[in-house]
CSV table of C-alpha atoms (C1' of nucleotides) in Angstrom, one decimal:
chain,number,residue,atom,x,y,z
A,1,VAL,CA,-24.2,3.3,7.8
A,2,THR,CA,-27.5,2.8,6.0
A,3,ASP,CA,-28.4,-0.8,5.3
A,4,ARG,CA,-27.9,-0.5,1.5
A,5,LYS,CA,-24.4,0.9,1.9
A,6,ARG,CA,-23.4,-2.0,4.1
A,7,GLN,CA,-24.8,-4.3,1.5
A,8,ILE,CA,-22.7,-2.6,-1.2
A,9,LEU,CA,-19.5,-2.6,0.8
A,10,ASP,CA,-20.0,-6.3,1.7
A,11,ALA,CA,-20.4,-7.1,-2.0
A,12,ALA,CA,-17.2,-5.1,-2.9
A,13,LEU,CA,-15.2,-6.9,-0.2
A,14,ALA,CA,-16.5,-10.3,-1.3
A,15,ILE,CA,-15.3,-9.5,-4.9
A,16,ALA,CA,-11.9,-8.3,-3.6
A,17,ASP,CA,-11.5,-11.5,-1.7
A,18,ALA,CA,-12.5,-13.7,-4.6
A,19,GLU,CA,-11.0,-12.0,-7.6
A,20,GLY,CA,-8.6,-9.3,-6.3
A,21,LEU,CA,-8.9,-5.6,-5.9
A,22,ASP,CA,-8.7,-4.9,-9.6
A,23,ALA,CA,-12.0,-6.8,-10.0
A,24,VAL,CA,-13.8,-4.4,-7.7
A,25,THR,CA,-15.4,-2.3,-10.4
A,26,MET,CA,-18.5,-0.2,-10.0
A,27,ARG,CA,-20.2,-2.5,-12.6
A,28,ALA,CA,-19.2,-5.7,-10.9
A,29,VAL,CA,-20.3,-4.5,-7.4
A,30,ALA,CA,-23.6,-3.3,-8.9
A,31,ALA,CA,-24.1,-6.6,-10.5
A,32,LYS,CA,-23.5,-8.5,-7.3
A,33,VAL,CA,-26.0,-6.2,-5.5
A,34,GLY,CA,-28.4,-6.8,-8.3
A,35,VAL,CA,-28.7,-3.2,-9.3
A,36,SER,CA,-27.7,-0.8,-12.1
A,37,PRO,CA,-24.1,0.7,-11.7
A,38,MET,CA,-25.5,4.2,-11.4
A,39,ALA,CA,-27.6,3.1,-8.4
A,40,LEU,CA,-24.5,2.9,-6.3
A,41,TYR,CA,-23.6,6.6,-6.5
A,42,PRO,CA,-26.2,8.0,-4.1
A,43,HIS,CA,-25.0,5.5,-1.5
A,44,VAL,CA,-21.2,5.4,-1.7
A,45,GLY,CA,-20.3,8.3,-3.8
A,46,GLY,CA,-17.8,7.4,-6.5
A,47,LYS,CA,-15.2,4.7,-6.8
A,48,ALA,CA,-12.7,6.4,-4.6
A,49,GLU,CA,-15.2,6.9,-1.8
A,50,LEU,CA,-16.2,3.2,-2.2
A,51,LEU,CA,-12.6,2.2,-1.4
A,52,ASP,CA,-12.6,4.6,1.6
A,53,GLY,CA,-15.8,2.9,2.8
A,54,LEU,CA,-14.0,-0.5,2.4
A,55,VAL,CA,-11.3,0.8,4.8
A,56,GLY,CA,-14.1,1.6,7.3
A,57,ARG,CA,-15.6,-1.8,6.8
A,58,LEU,CA,-12.2,-3.4,7.5
A,59,LEU,CA,-11.7,-1.4,10.7
A,60,GLU,CA,-15.1,-2.4,12.0
A,61,GLU,CA,-14.2,-6.1,11.4
A,62,LEU,CA,-10.9,-5.5,13.2
A,63,THR,CA,-12.4,-4.1,16.4
A,64,ALA,CA,-14.9,-7.0,16.3
A,65,ARG,CA,-12.0,-9.5,15.9
A,66,ALA,CA,-10.1,-7.9,18.7
A,67,ALA,CA,-13.1,-7.9,21.0
A,68,ALA,CA,-13.6,-11.6,20.3
A,69,GLY,CA,-9.9,-12.3,20.9
A,70,ALA,CA,-9.7,-10.5,24.2
A,71,GLY,CA,-10.7,-12.3,27.4
A,72,SER,CA,-13.5,-10.4,29.2
A,73,PRO,CA,-15.7,-8.4,26.7
A,74,GLU,CA,-16.3,-5.4,28.9
A,75,ARG,CA,-12.6,-4.8,29.5
A,76,ALA,CA,-11.6,-5.8,26.0
A,77,GLY,CA,-8.6,-3.9,24.8
A,78,LEU,CA,-8.0,-2.2,28.1
A,79,ASP,CA,-5.1,-4.3,29.2
A,80,ARG,CA,-2.0,-5.9,27.7
A,81,ALA,CA,-3.9,-9.0,26.7
A,82,GLY,CA,-6.3,-6.7,24.7
A,83,LEU,CA,-3.3,-5.1,22.9
A,84,ARG,CA,-2.1,-8.6,21.9
A,85,ALA,CA,-5.6,-9.5,20.8
A,86,LEU,CA,-5.6,-6.4,18.6
A,87,ALA,CA,-2.2,-7.1,17.1
A,88,TYR,CA,-3.2,-10.7,16.2
A,89,GLY,CA,-6.5,-9.4,15.0
A,90,VAL,CA,-4.7,-7.2,12.4
A,91,ARG,CA,-2.9,-10.2,11.1
A,92,ALA,CA,-6.0,-12.3,11.0
A,93,LEU,CA,-7.7,-9.5,9.1
A,94,ALA,CA,-4.9,-9.4,6.6
A,95,ARG,CA,-5.2,-13.2,6.0
A,96,ALA,CA,-9.0,-12.9,5.7
A,97,HIS,CA,-8.8,-10.1,3.1
A,98,PRO,CA,-5.3,-10.1,1.6
A,99,SER,CA,-6.3,-8.1,-1.5
A,100,ALA,CA,-8.2,-5.3,0.3
A,101,PHE,CA,-5.9,-5.1,3.4
A,102,GLY,CA,-3.3,-2.8,1.6
A,103,LEU,CA,-6.0,-0.1,1.5
A,104,LEU,CA,-5.4,0.4,5.3
A,105,LEU,CA,-1.9,1.8,4.7
A,106,ALA,CA,-2.6,3.3,1.2
A,107,ARG,CA,-5.7,5.3,2.1
A,108,PRO,CA,-5.6,7.5,5.2
A,109,SER,CA,-8.6,7.1,7.4
A,110,VAL,CA,-9.4,9.5,10.1
A,111,THR,CA,-12.8,7.9,10.9
A,112,PRO,CA,-14.4,7.3,14.2
A,113,GLU,CA,-13.7,3.6,13.8
A,114,ALA,CA,-9.9,4.3,13.3
A,115,ALA,CA,-10.0,6.5,16.4
A,116,ARG,CA,-11.5,3.6,18.4
A,117,SER,CA,-8.6,1.3,17.4
A,118,VAL,CA,-6.1,3.9,18.4
A,119,ASP,CA,-7.9,4.4,21.7
A,120,VAL,CA,-7.6,0.7,22.6
A,121,VAL,CA,-3.8,1.0,22.2
A,122,TYR,CA,-3.7,4.2,24.2
A,123,GLN,CA,-5.5,2.5,27.1
A,124,ALA,CA,-3.2,-0.5,27.0
A,125,LEU,CA,-0.1,1.7,27.1
A,126,LEU,CA,-1.5,3.9,29.9
A,127,ASP,CA,-2.4,0.8,31.9
A,128,ALA,CA,1.1,-0.5,31.4
A,129,GLY,CA,2.3,2.6,33.1
A,130,VAL,CA,3.6,4.6,30.1
A,131,PRO,CA,3.6,8.4,30.8
A,132,PRO,CA,0.9,10.1,28.7
A,133,ALA,CA,3.5,12.2,26.8
A,134,HIS,CA,5.0,9.1,25.2
A,135,VAL,CA,1.7,7.2,24.5
A,136,PRO,CA,0.8,8.6,21.0
A,137,ARG,CA,4.3,8.1,19.6
A,138,LEU,CA,4.5,4.5,20.9
A,139,GLU,CA,1.0,3.9,19.5
A,140,ARG,CA,2.2,5.0,16.1
A,141,LEU,CA,5.4,3.0,16.4
A,142,ILE,CA,3.5,-0.2,17.3
A,143,SER,CA,0.6,0.2,14.9
A,144,THR,CA,2.9,1.1,12.0
A,145,PHE,CA,4.9,-2.1,12.6
A,146,VAL,CA,2.0,-4.4,13.1
A,147,ILE,CA,0.1,-3.2,10.0
A,148,GLY,CA,3.3,-3.2,8.0
A,149,PHE,CA,4.2,-6.7,9.1
A,150,ALA,CA,0.7,-8.1,8.2
A,151,LEU,CA,0.8,-6.4,4.8
A,152,SER,CA,4.4,-7.7,4.1
A,153,GLU,CA,3.3,-11.1,5.0
A,154,VAL,CA,0.3,-11.3,2.7
A,155,SER,CA,1.8,-9.2,-0.1
A,156,GLY,CA,4.8,-11.5,-0.4
A,157,ARG,CA,7.4,-8.9,0.6
A,158,PHE,CA,8.7,-11.4,3.1
A,159,ALA,CA,8.9,-14.0,0.2
A,160,VAL,CA,7.2,-16.7,2.2
A,161,ASP,CA,6.6,-18.8,-0.9
A,162,ASP,CA,10.2,-19.4,-1.9
A,163,PRO,CA,12.8,-19.8,0.8
A,164,GLU,CA,15.4,-21.0,-1.7
A,165,LEU,CA,15.0,-17.9,-3.8
A,166,ARG,CA,15.6,-15.9,-0.7
A,167,ALA,CA,19.0,-17.6,-0.1
A,168,ARG,CA,20.0,-17.7,-3.7
A,169,ARG,CA,19.4,-14.0,-4.5
A,170,GLY,CA,21.9,-13.0,-1.8
A,171,ALA,CA,24.4,-15.8,-2.5
A,172,THR,CA,27.2,-13.4,-3.4
A,173,LEU,CA,26.4,-10.6,-1.0
A,174,PRO,CA,28.7,-10.3,2.0
A,175,GLY,CA,26.1,-9.8,4.7
A,176,HIS,CA,24.1,-12.8,3.5
A,177,LEU,CA,27.2,-14.9,3.5
A,178,ALA,CA,28.1,-13.8,7.0
A,179,VAL,CA,24.6,-14.5,8.4
A,180,GLY,CA,24.6,-18.0,6.9
A,181,ALA,CA,21.9,-19.7,4.8
A,182,GLU,CA,20.5,-21.6,7.7
A,183,HIS,CA,19.4,-18.4,9.4
A,184,LEU,CA,17.9,-16.6,6.4
A,185,THR,CA,14.4,-18.1,6.6
A,186,PRO,CA,12.5,-18.1,9.9
A,187,ALA,CA,11.0,-21.1,11.5
A,188,ASP,CA,7.5,-19.7,11.0
A,189,TRP,CA,5.9,-16.3,10.9
A,190,ASP,CA,3.8,-16.8,13.9
A,191,SER,CA,6.9,-17.1,16.2
A,192,GLU,CA,8.7,-14.3,14.4
A,193,PHE,CA,5.7,-12.0,15.0
A,194,GLU,CA,5.6,-13.2,18.6
A,195,ALA,CA,9.3,-12.4,19.1
A,196,ASP,CA,8.8,-9.0,17.5
A,197,LEU,CA,5.9,-8.2,19.9
A,198,ARG,CA,8.1,-9.1,22.8
A,199,ASP,CA,10.9,-6.8,21.6
A,200,LEU,CA,8.4,-4.0,21.2
A,201,GLU,CA,7.1,-4.7,24.7
A,202,SER,CA,10.6,-4.2,26.0
A,203,ILE,CA,10.5,-0.7,24.6
A,204,VAL,CA,7.1,-0.1,26.3
A,205,ASP,CA,8.5,-1.4,29.6
A,206,ALA,CA,11.5,0.9,29.4
A,207,PHE,CA,9.1,3.8,29.5
A,208,ALA,CA,6.8,2.2,32.1
A,209,HIS,CA,9.5,1.4,34.6
A,210,PRO,CA,12.4,3.8,33.9
A,211,ARG,CA,15.5,1.9,35.1
B,1,VAL,CA,18.2,-2.4,-17.9
B,2,THR,CA,18.3,-1.3,-21.6
B,3,ASP,CA,18.4,2.4,-22.3
B,4,ARG,CA,14.9,2.6,-23.6
B,5,LYS,CA,13.4,0.8,-20.6
B,6,ARG,CA,15.0,3.3,-18.2
B,7,GLN,CA,13.6,6.1,-20.3
B,8,ILE,CA,10.1,4.6,-20.0
B,9,LEU,CA,10.4,4.1,-16.3
B,10,ASP,CA,11.7,7.6,-15.8
B,11,ALA,CA,8.7,8.9,-17.7
B,12,ALA,CA,6.3,6.8,-15.7
B,13,LEU,CA,7.8,8.0,-12.4
B,14,ALA,CA,7.7,11.7,-13.6
B,15,ILE,CA,4.0,11.3,-14.3
B,16,ALA,CA,3.3,9.6,-11.0
B,17,ASP,CA,5.1,12.5,-9.2
B,18,ALA,CA,3.2,15.2,-11.1
B,19,GLU,CA,-0.3,13.8,-11.4
B,20,GLY,CA,-0.5,10.8,-9.2
B,21,LEU,CA,-0.3,7.0,-9.7
B,22,ASP,CA,-3.7,6.9,-11.4
B,23,ALA,CA,-2.4,9.1,-14.2
B,24,VAL,CA,0.3,6.5,-15.0
B,25,THR,CA,-1.4,5.0,-18.0
B,26,MET,CA,0.3,3.2,-20.9
B,27,ARG,CA,-1.0,5.9,-23.1
B,28,ALA,CA,0.3,8.8,-21.0
B,29,VAL,CA,3.7,7.2,-20.6
B,30,ALA,CA,4.0,6.5,-24.3
B,31,ALA,CA,3.1,10.1,-25.1
B,32,LYS,CA,5.7,11.3,-22.7
B,33,VAL,CA,8.3,9.1,-24.3
B,34,GLY,CA,7.1,10.3,-27.7
B,35,VAL,CA,6.0,6.9,-29.0
B,36,SER,CA,2.9,4.9,-29.7
B,37,PRO,CA,1.4,3.0,-26.7
B,38,MET,CA,2.1,-0.4,-28.2
B,39,ALA,CA,5.7,0.4,-28.5
B,40,LEU,CA,6.1,0.1,-24.7
B,41,TYR,CA,5.2,-3.6,-24.6
B,42,PRO,CA,8.4,-5.1,-25.9
B,43,HIS,CA,10.3,-3.1,-23.3
B,44,VAL,CA,8.3,-3.3,-20.1
B,45,GLY,CA,5.7,-6.0,-20.7
B,46,GLY,CA,2.3,-4.9,-19.7
B,47,LYS,CA,1.0,-2.4,-17.1
B,48,ALA,CA,1.6,-4.7,-14.1
B,49,GLU,CA,5.2,-5.3,-15.1
B,50,LEU,CA,5.7,-1.6,-15.7
B,51,LEU,CA,4.7,-1.0,-12.0
B,52,ASP,CA,7.2,-3.7,-10.9
B,53,GLY,CA,9.8,-1.9,-12.9
B,54,LEU,CA,8.9,1.2,-11.0
B,55,VAL,CA,9.6,-0.6,-7.8
B,56,GLY,CA,13.1,-1.5,-9.1
B,57,ARG,CA,13.6,2.1,-10.1
B,58,LEU,CA,12.7,3.3,-6.6
B,59,LEU,CA,15.1,0.8,-5.0
B,60,GLU,CA,18.0,1.9,-7.2
B,61,GLU,CA,17.3,5.5,-6.2
B,62,LEU,CA,17.2,4.4,-2.5
B,63,THR,CA,20.6,2.8,-2.5
B,64,ALA,CA,22.0,5.8,-4.3
B,65,ARG,CA,20.5,8.1,-1.7
B,66,ALA,CA,21.9,5.9,1.1
B,67,ALA,CA,25.3,5.8,-0.4
B,68,ALA,CA,25.3,9.6,-0.7
B,69,GLY,CA,24.1,10.0,2.9
B,70,ALA,CA,26.7,7.8,4.4
B,71,GLY,CA,30.1,9.1,5.3
B,72,SER,CA,32.9,7.2,3.5
B,73,PRO,CA,31.6,5.8,0.2
B,74,GLU,CA,33.4,2.5,0.2
B,75,ARG,CA,32.2,1.6,3.7
B,76,ALA,CA,28.7,3.0,3.0
B,77,GLY,CA,26.1,1.0,4.8
B,78,LEU,CA,28.6,-1.2,6.6
B,79,ASP,CA,28.3,0.6,10.0
B,80,ARG,CA,25.6,2.1,12.1
B,81,ALA,CA,25.8,5.4,10.4
B,82,GLY,CA,25.1,3.6,7.1
B,83,LEU,CA,22.0,2.1,8.6
B,84,ARG,CA,20.8,5.5,9.7
B,85,ALA,CA,21.5,6.9,6.2
B,86,LEU,CA,19.5,4.1,4.7
B,87,ALA,CA,16.6,4.8,7.1
B,88,TYR,CA,16.6,8.5,6.3
B,89,GLY,CA,17.0,7.6,2.6
B,90,VAL,CA,13.7,5.7,2.8
B,91,ARG,CA,11.9,8.7,4.1
B,92,ALA,CA,13.5,11.0,1.6
B,93,LEU,CA,12.5,8.6,-1.2
B,94,ALA,CA,8.9,8.7,0.1
B,95,ARG,CA,8.9,12.5,0.1
B,96,ALA,CA,10.4,12.6,-3.4
B,97,HIS,CA,7.9,10.2,-4.8
B,98,PRO,CA,4.8,10.1,-2.5
B,99,SER,CA,2.5,8.6,-5.1
B,100,ALA,CA,4.7,5.8,-6.2
B,101,PHE,CA,6.2,5.0,-2.8
B,102,GLY,CA,3.3,2.8,-1.8
B,103,LEU,CA,4.3,0.3,-4.5
B,104,LEU,CA,7.2,-0.7,-2.3
B,105,LEU,CA,4.9,-2.3,0.2
B,106,ALA,CA,2.1,-3.3,-2.1
B,107,ARG,CA,4.2,-5.2,-4.7
B,108,PRO,CA,6.7,-7.7,-3.4
B,109,SER,CA,10.0,-7.4,-5.0
B,110,VAL,CA,12.6,-10.1,-4.8
B,111,THR,CA,15.1,-8.4,-7.1
B,112,PRO,CA,18.8,-8.0,-6.8
B,113,GLU,CA,18.4,-4.4,-5.9
B,114,ALA,CA,16.1,-5.3,-3.0
B,115,ALA,CA,18.6,-7.9,-1.8
B,116,ARG,CA,21.3,-5.2,-1.8
B,117,SER,CA,19.3,-3.0,0.5
B,118,VAL,CA,18.7,-6.0,2.8
B,119,ASP,CA,22.4,-6.8,2.8
B,120,VAL,CA,23.3,-3.3,4.0
B,121,VAL,CA,21.2,-3.8,7.1
B,122,TYR,CA,22.6,-7.3,7.6
B,123,GLN,CA,26.1,-5.9,7.6
B,124,ALA,CA,25.1,-3.1,10.0
B,125,LEU,CA,23.5,-5.5,12.5
B,126,LEU,CA,26.5,-7.9,12.3
B,127,ASP,CA,28.9,-5.0,12.9
B,128,ALA,CA,26.9,-3.9,15.9
B,129,GLY,CA,27.5,-7.4,17.3
B,130,VAL,CA,24.1,-9.1,16.8
B,131,PRO,CA,24.4,-12.9,16.6
B,132,PRO,CA,23.7,-14.1,13.0
B,133,ALA,CA,20.7,-16.1,14.1
B,134,HIS,CA,18.8,-12.9,15.0
B,135,VAL,CA,19.9,-10.7,12.1
B,136,PRO,CA,17.2,-11.5,9.5
B,137,ARG,CA,14.4,-11.1,11.9
B,138,LEU,CA,15.7,-7.8,13.1
B,139,GLU,CA,16.2,-6.7,9.5
B,140,ARG,CA,12.5,-7.4,8.8
B,141,LEU,CA,11.4,-5.7,12.0
B,142,ILE,CA,13.4,-2.5,11.2
B,143,SER,CA,12.7,-2.3,7.5
B,144,THR,CA,9.0,-3.0,8.0
B,145,PHE,CA,8.8,-0.2,10.5
B,146,VAL,CA,10.8,2.3,8.5
B,147,ILE,CA,8.9,1.7,5.2
B,148,GLY,CA,5.6,1.7,7.1
B,149,PHE,CA,6.5,5.0,8.9
B,150,ALA,CA,7.5,6.7,5.6
B,151,LEU,CA,4.3,5.5,3.9
B,152,SER,CA,2.1,6.5,6.8
B,153,GLU,CA,3.7,10.0,6.7
B,154,VAL,CA,3.2,10.7,3.0
B,155,SER,CA,-0.2,8.9,2.7
B,156,GLY,CA,-1.6,11.0,5.5
B,157,ARG,CA,-2.3,8.1,7.9
B,158,PHE,CA,-0.6,10.1,10.6
B,159,ALA,CA,-3.0,13.0,9.8
B,160,VAL,CA,-0.2,15.6,9.6
B,161,ASP,CA,-2.4,18.1,7.9
B,162,ASP,CA,-5.0,18.6,10.6
B,163,PRO,CA,-3.9,18.3,14.2
B,164,GLU,CA,-7.3,19.7,15.4
B,165,LEU,CA,-9.2,16.9,13.7
B,166,ARG,CA,-6.9,14.5,15.4
B,167,ALA,CA,-7.9,15.8,18.8
B,168,ARG,CA,-11.5,16.3,18.0
B,169,ARG,CA,-12.2,12.8,16.6
B,170,GLY,CA,-11.1,11.2,19.9
B,171,ALA,CA,-12.7,13.9,22.2
B,172,THR,CA,-15.1,11.4,23.8
B,173,LEU,CA,-12.8,8.4,23.9
B,174,PRO,CA,-11.3,7.5,27.3
B,175,GLY,CA,-7.8,6.8,26.2
B,176,HIS,CA,-7.6,10.1,24.3
B,177,LEU,CA,-8.9,12.0,27.3
B,178,ALA,CA,-6.4,10.3,29.6
B,179,VAL,CA,-3.5,11.1,27.3
B,180,GLY,CA,-4.5,14.8,27.1
B,181,ALA,CA,-4.9,16.9,24.0
B,182,GLU,CA,-1.5,18.5,24.4
B,183,HIS,CA,0.3,15.2,23.8
B,184,LEU,CA,-1.8,13.9,20.8
B,185,THR,CA,0.2,15.7,18.1
B,186,PRO,CA,4.0,15.4,18.0
B,187,ALA,CA,6.4,18.3,17.9
B,188,ASP,CA,7.5,17.3,14.4
B,189,TRP,CA,7.9,14.0,12.5
B,190,ASP,CA,11.7,14.3,12.2
B,191,SER,CA,12.2,14.1,15.9
B,192,GLU,CA,9.5,11.4,16.3
B,193,PHE,CA,11.3,9.3,13.7
B,194,GLU,CA,14.6,9.9,15.5
B,195,ALA,CA,13.1,8.8,18.8
B,196,ASP,CA,11.7,5.7,17.1
B,197,LEU,CA,15.1,4.8,15.7
B,198,ARG,CA,16.7,5.1,19.1
B,199,ASP,CA,14.1,2.8,20.6
B,200,LEU,CA,14.7,0.2,17.9
B,201,GLU,CA,18.5,0.6,18.5
B,202,SER,CA,17.9,-0.3,22.1
B,203,ILE,CA,16.4,-3.6,20.9
B,204,VAL,CA,19.5,-4.2,18.7
B,205,ASP,CA,21.8,-3.4,21.6
B,206,ALA,CA,20.0,-5.9,23.8
B,207,PHE,CA,21.0,-8.6,21.4
B,208,ALA,CA,24.5,-7.2,20.7
B,209,HIS,CA,25.4,-7.0,24.4
B,210,PRO,CA,23.1,-9.5,26.3
B,211,ARG,CA,22.7,-8.0,29.7
C,1,DA,C1',13.9,-5.9,-33.9
C,2,DC,C1',11.0,-2.2,-33.3
C,3,DC,C1',7.2,0.5,-34.1
C,4,DT,C1',2.3,2.0,-35.9
C,5,DG,C1',-2.9,2.3,-36.3
C,6,DA,C1',-7.2,0.5,-36.0
C,7,DA,C1',-10.1,-2.2,-33.3
C,8,DC,C1',-12.1,-4.8,-29.1
C,9,DA,C1',-13.7,-5.3,-24.6
C,10,DC,C1',-13.7,-2.9,-20.9
C,11,DC,C1',-13.8,1.2,-17.2
C,12,DG,C1',-15.8,5.5,-14.2
C,13,DT,C1',-19.0,8.9,-14.7
C,14,DT,C1',-22.6,12.5,-16.8
C,15,DC,C1',-27.1,13.2,-18.1
C,16,DA,C1',-31.9,12.9,-19.1
C,17,DA,C1',-35.6,10.2,-17.9
C,18,DG,C1',-38.6,7.3,-15.3
C,19,DT,C1',-41.4,5.9,-10.5
D,1,DA,C1',-35.7,9.5,-2.9
D,2,DC,C1',-34.1,6.0,-5.6
D,3,DC,C1',-33.2,3.8,-9.8
D,4,DT,C1',-32.5,3.0,-15.1
D,5,DG,C1',-30.4,3.2,-19.9
D,6,DA,C1',-27.9,5.4,-23.2
D,7,DA,C1',-23.9,7.8,-24.0
D,8,DC,C1',-19.1,9.9,-23.4
D,9,DA,C1',-14.4,9.9,-22.7
D,10,DC,C1',-11.3,7.0,-21.3
D,11,DC,C1',-8.4,2.5,-20.3
D,12,DG,C1',-5.2,-2.0,-21.3
D,13,DT,C1',-4.3,-5.1,-24.8
D,14,DT,C1',-4.8,-8.0,-29.4
D,15,DC,C1',-3.8,-8.1,-34.0
D,16,DA,C1',-2.4,-7.3,-38.6
D,17,DA,C1',0.7,-4.4,-40.9
D,18,DG,C1',4.6,-1.7,-41.9
D,19,DT,C1',10.3,-0.7,-41.8
DNA sequence: ACCTGAACACCGTTCAAGT
DNA sequence: ACCTGAACACCGTTCAAGT
């Protein structure tokens, strides 16, 4: 929260973006800040705490992105448009910081910033008419998918780079054959994500307006 | 695939399970195998390739678990029960190897083993009556959620350990207040996962039997 | 082909010391 | 309070050498 800590976390994130997470060493971060390695310890604790701090830094950026993406600032995240803005904000965050993004799922963060993100989704679900008893579960369902999708996209789990490899690796498998090669790769990930969000909304609607 | 490589990967996984992923060093793995650190390189390449090998090792164990969980072995994974067995296999895998499990989302794996897991889900979706054009997207939707849920569970993102902290951190946030403290923590994660799977099945059914 | 041992360039962190 | 510099116990990997 202090000014120096922010400076250190910004340096660490810049290094992760430019050279990958492995390049984020205490020594490299210290050099970027222009200080001796040991000078970092009073501000961010050890290496592990520095990575936790990076998670907090990412969450702050996420809420800022979501607020910018939503329509009216003061009601940001309080309606369904706010929820969409948050979902797209997660993907934008992953694209902006592909190396560091995985920390969000790898390192549990029960920080005030994380709670704020959760609360945005709670509000959106309540506004949509979901009974309170189902809200926390649906929040976990949606956030787990959205974060997982964004991570899969940037980590290459969806094999964006090589559509041919995708078809070839399953060439002899029955399911792949039955699906047909023309359907194995999506048109683009934006529209796939959009379709996924619509499907998840249908779940929400089922709870909001029980048949 | 060679015998020595399997031995090395088993040693690495055992160390990850016992002491965490950080303890998986070339030196520690070599010591466990009873060999000099440099003797690993011809078999598994460097450290990065060793971790990739670990992903393959995990996927093999997953398909074995799913096959064991399904009813009739020869039709394992070809029907809806097989898909459930696979989903629960993912969670069991995460519990068995909590430290190594994160590698599945962090490191993209376009291996034959990964393709087999995908194919099981393809078959299940086709059998359920989903048109081929929608099968790959729904596979990614379901697998992303299932892996993300299992990882969130073991990584502590769902904050299993401390229900009070969960309630306390959001004490002043409007959404948390509106939901009510009694709904913030789930009864148990097994039934939450079960409810999530049912919701996802409703999406599948919508495509299988269009209104 | 497979393995060893010494060596190199790193890493996170402790500690005593400075201002 | 905040920072430095030397030192320690590690790490992945290269290389020359052994069988």
